mmCIF file of C-alpha atoms in Angstrom:
data_model
loop_
_atom_site.group_PDB
_atom_site.id
_atom_site.type_symbol
_atom_site.label_atom_id
_atom_site.label_comp_id
_atom_site.label_asym_id
_atom_site.label_seq_id
_atom_site.Cartn_x
_atom_site.Cartn_y
_atom_site.Cartn_z
ATOM 1 C CA MET A 30 24.468 -1.614 -13.249
ATOM 2 C CA ALA A 31 24.692 0.872 -10.425
ATOM 3 C CA LYS A 32 24.235 -0.252 -6.859
ATOM 4 C CA LEU A 33 20.679 -0.076 -5.628
ATOM 5 C CA SER A 34 19.808 1.754 -2.435
ATOM 6 C CA LEU A 35 18.523 -0.209 0.530
ATOM 7 C CA PHE A 36 15.041 1.147 -0.177
ATOM 8 C CA ASP A 37 15.127 -0.026 -3.795
ATOM 9 C CA ARG A 38 16.443 -3.459 -2.815
ATOM 10 C CA ARG A 39 13.647 -3.821 -0.251
ATOM 11 C CA ARG A 40 11.053 -2.676 -2.804
ATOM 12 C CA ARG A 41 12.234 -5.239 -5.384
ATOM 13 C CA ARG A 42 12.296 -8.016 -2.786
ATOM 14 C CA VAL A 43 8.746 -7.200 -1.611
ATOM 15 C CA ARG A 44 7.368 -6.892 -5.158
ATOM 16 C CA THR A 45 8.933 -10.200 -6.230
ATOM 17 C CA ALA A 46 7.430 -12.008 -3.248
ATOM 18 C CA LEU A 47 4.016 -10.468 -4.000
ATOM 19 C CA LYS A 48 4.052 -11.627 -7.615
ATOM 20 C CA ALA A 49 4.775 -15.165 -6.444
ATOM 21 C CA ARG A 50 1.822 -15.314 -4.045
ATOM 22 C CA ALA A 51 -0.688 -12.848 -5.507
ATOM 23 C CA GLY A 52 -2.772 -15.481 -7.270
ATOM 24 C CA GLY A 53 -4.600 -12.965 -9.445
ATOM 25 C CA ARG A 54 -5.657 -10.768 -6.530
ATOM 26 C CA PRO A 55 -5.400 -6.995 -6.870
ATOM 27 C CA ARG A 56 -2.562 -5.211 -5.081
ATOM 28 C CA LEU A 57 -3.005 -2.615 -2.302
ATOM 29 C CA SER A 58 -0.018 -0.364 -2.951
ATOM 30 C CA VAL A 59 1.101 2.174 -0.337
ATOM 31 C CA HIS A 60 3.318 5.206 -0.870
ATOM 32 C CA ARG A 61 4.493 7.378 1.985
ATOM 33 C CA SER A 62 6.027 10.804 1.484
ATOM 34 C CA GLY A 63 7.188 13.297 4.076
ATOM 35 C CA LYS A 64 3.818 15.039 4.216
ATOM 36 C CA HIS A 65 1.244 12.616 2.836
ATOM 37 C CA ILE A 66 0.341 8.940 2.446
ATOM 38 C CA TYR A 67 -1.292 7.388 -0.604
ATOM 39 C CA ALA A 68 -3.004 4.045 -1.206
ATOM 40 C CA GLN A 69 -4.185 2.450 -4.447
ATOM 41 C CA ILE A 70 -5.796 -0.840 -5.321
ATOM 42 C CA ILE A 71 -4.269 -1.928 -8.619
ATOM 43 C CA ASP A 72 -5.333 -4.738 -10.937
ATOM 44 C CA ASP A 73 -1.994 -5.725 -12.472
ATOM 45 C CA ALA A 74 -3.577 -8.074 -15.028
ATOM 46 C CA ALA A 75 -5.685 -5.282 -16.539
ATOM 47 C CA GLY A 76 -3.158 -2.553 -15.728
ATOM 48 C CA ARG A 77 -5.624 -0.180 -14.083
ATOM 49 C CA THR A 78 -6.336 1.381 -10.719
ATOM 50 C CA LEU A 79 -9.590 0.186 -9.131
ATOM 51 C CA ALA A 80 -9.638 2.515 -6.100
ATOM 52 C CA ALA A 81 -7.465 5.190 -4.547
ATOM 53 C CA ALA A 82 -7.284 7.295 -1.383
ATOM 54 C CA SER A 83 -4.815 9.769 0.079
ATOM 55 C CA THR A 84 -4.351 12.564 2.610
ATOM 56 C CA LEU A 85 -4.086 15.224 -0.109
ATOM 57 C CA GLY A 86 -7.553 16.652 0.518
ATOM 58 C CA GLY A 87 -7.152 16.860 4.274
ATOM 59 C CA LYS A 88 -4.601 17.676 6.885
ATOM 60 C CA GLY A 89 -1.038 16.242 6.894
ATOM 61 C CA GLY A 90 0.134 12.659 6.980
ATOM 62 C CA ASN A 91 0.282 11.591 10.625
ATOM 63 C CA ILE A 92 -0.813 8.212 12.012
ATOM 64 C CA ASP A 93 -4.436 9.303 12.475
ATOM 65 C CA ALA A 94 -4.600 10.541 8.883
ATOM 66 C CA ALA A 95 -3.083 7.255 7.669
ATOM 67 C CA ALA A 96 -5.761 5.316 9.539
ATOM 68 C CA LYS A 97 -8.422 7.444 7.837
ATOM 69 C CA VAL A 98 -6.861 6.681 4.436
ATOM 70 C CA GLY A 99 -6.996 2.961 5.310
ATOM 71 C CA ALA A 100 -10.692 3.220 6.117
ATOM 72 C CA ASP A 101 -11.311 5.227 2.927
ATOM 73 C CA ILE A 102 -9.500 2.730 0.707
ATOM 74 C CA ALA A 103 -11.481 -0.142 2.270
ATOM 75 C CA ALA A 104 -14.750 1.675 1.541
ATOM 76 C CA ALA A 105 -13.661 2.446 -2.023
ATOM 77 C CA ALA A 106 -12.649 -1.198 -2.510
ATOM 78 C CA LYS A 107 -16.057 -2.417 -1.352
ATOM 79 C CA GLN A 108 -17.679 -0.051 -3.808
ATOM 80 C CA ALA A 109 -15.459 -1.424 -6.592
ATOM 81 C CA GLY A 110 -16.326 -5.008 -5.585
ATOM 82 C CA VAL A 111 -12.903 -5.938 -4.189
ATOM 83 C CA THR A 112 -12.713 -7.933 -0.953
ATOM 84 C CA THR A 113 -9.267 -9.591 -0.976
ATOM 85 C CA VAL A 114 -5.961 -7.972 -1.912
ATOM 86 C CA VAL A 115 -2.229 -8.453 -1.432
ATOM 87 C CA PHE A 116 -0.540 -5.727 0.601
ATOM 88 C CA ASP A 117 2.333 -3.996 -1.202
ATOM 89 C CA ARG A 118 4.246 -1.854 1.272
ATOM 90 C CA GLY A 119 6.880 -1.090 -1.349
ATOM 91 C CA GLY A 120 10.205 -0.400 0.294
ATOM 92 C CA PHE A 121 8.604 1.087 3.399
ATOM 93 C CA LEU A 122 8.954 -0.704 6.709
ATOM 94 C CA PHE A 123 5.744 -2.062 8.225
ATOM 95 C CA HIS A 124 5.374 0.253 11.207
ATOM 96 C CA GLY A 125 4.029 3.701 11.966
ATOM 97 C CA ARG A 126 1.851 5.173 9.256
ATOM 98 C CA VAL A 127 2.043 2.138 6.965
ATOM 99 C CA LYS A 128 0.916 -0.179 9.768
ATOM 100 C CA ALA A 129 -1.896 2.204 10.776
ATOM 101 C CA LEU A 130 -3.167 2.253 7.185
ATOM 102 C CA ALA A 131 -3.049 -1.549 6.935
ATOM 103 C CA ASP A 132 -4.835 -2.077 10.257
ATOM 104 C CA ALA A 133 -7.594 0.386 9.331
ATOM 105 C CA ALA A 134 -8.043 -1.276 5.921
ATOM 106 C CA ARG A 135 -8.401 -4.684 7.630
ATOM 107 C CA GLU A 136 -10.981 -3.254 10.041
ATOM 108 C CA GLY A 137 -12.802 -1.753 7.041
ATOM 109 C CA GLY A 138 -13.287 -5.211 5.550
ATOM 110 C CA LEU A 139 -10.315 -5.818 3.259
ATOM 111 C CA GLU A 140 -8.664 -9.212 3.616
ATOM 112 C CA PHE A 141 -4.908 -9.609 3.241
#
């Protein structure tokens, strides 16, 4: 097996810890690219996406845009009937845009 990158090792470590403490709650998954940021609420038991939000429709992926995505995903989660989730940051460090999205989602009413 080839060596895994630091990002992939972090992603596996985070995902393993989430599976251990998820307790049947849906997962708020975050993906950050160079230009955009994406968030999805995924029900792993059913294998489907319950809600999604991203910066694709608007302007770039800065911290303000990430905060707007966090607020949007919280609103979409409420509409789907989801109140508690586990936060899956993937292999991304919890600062900058990822932190702004998480803080805005908490302020929007999601619990994690």
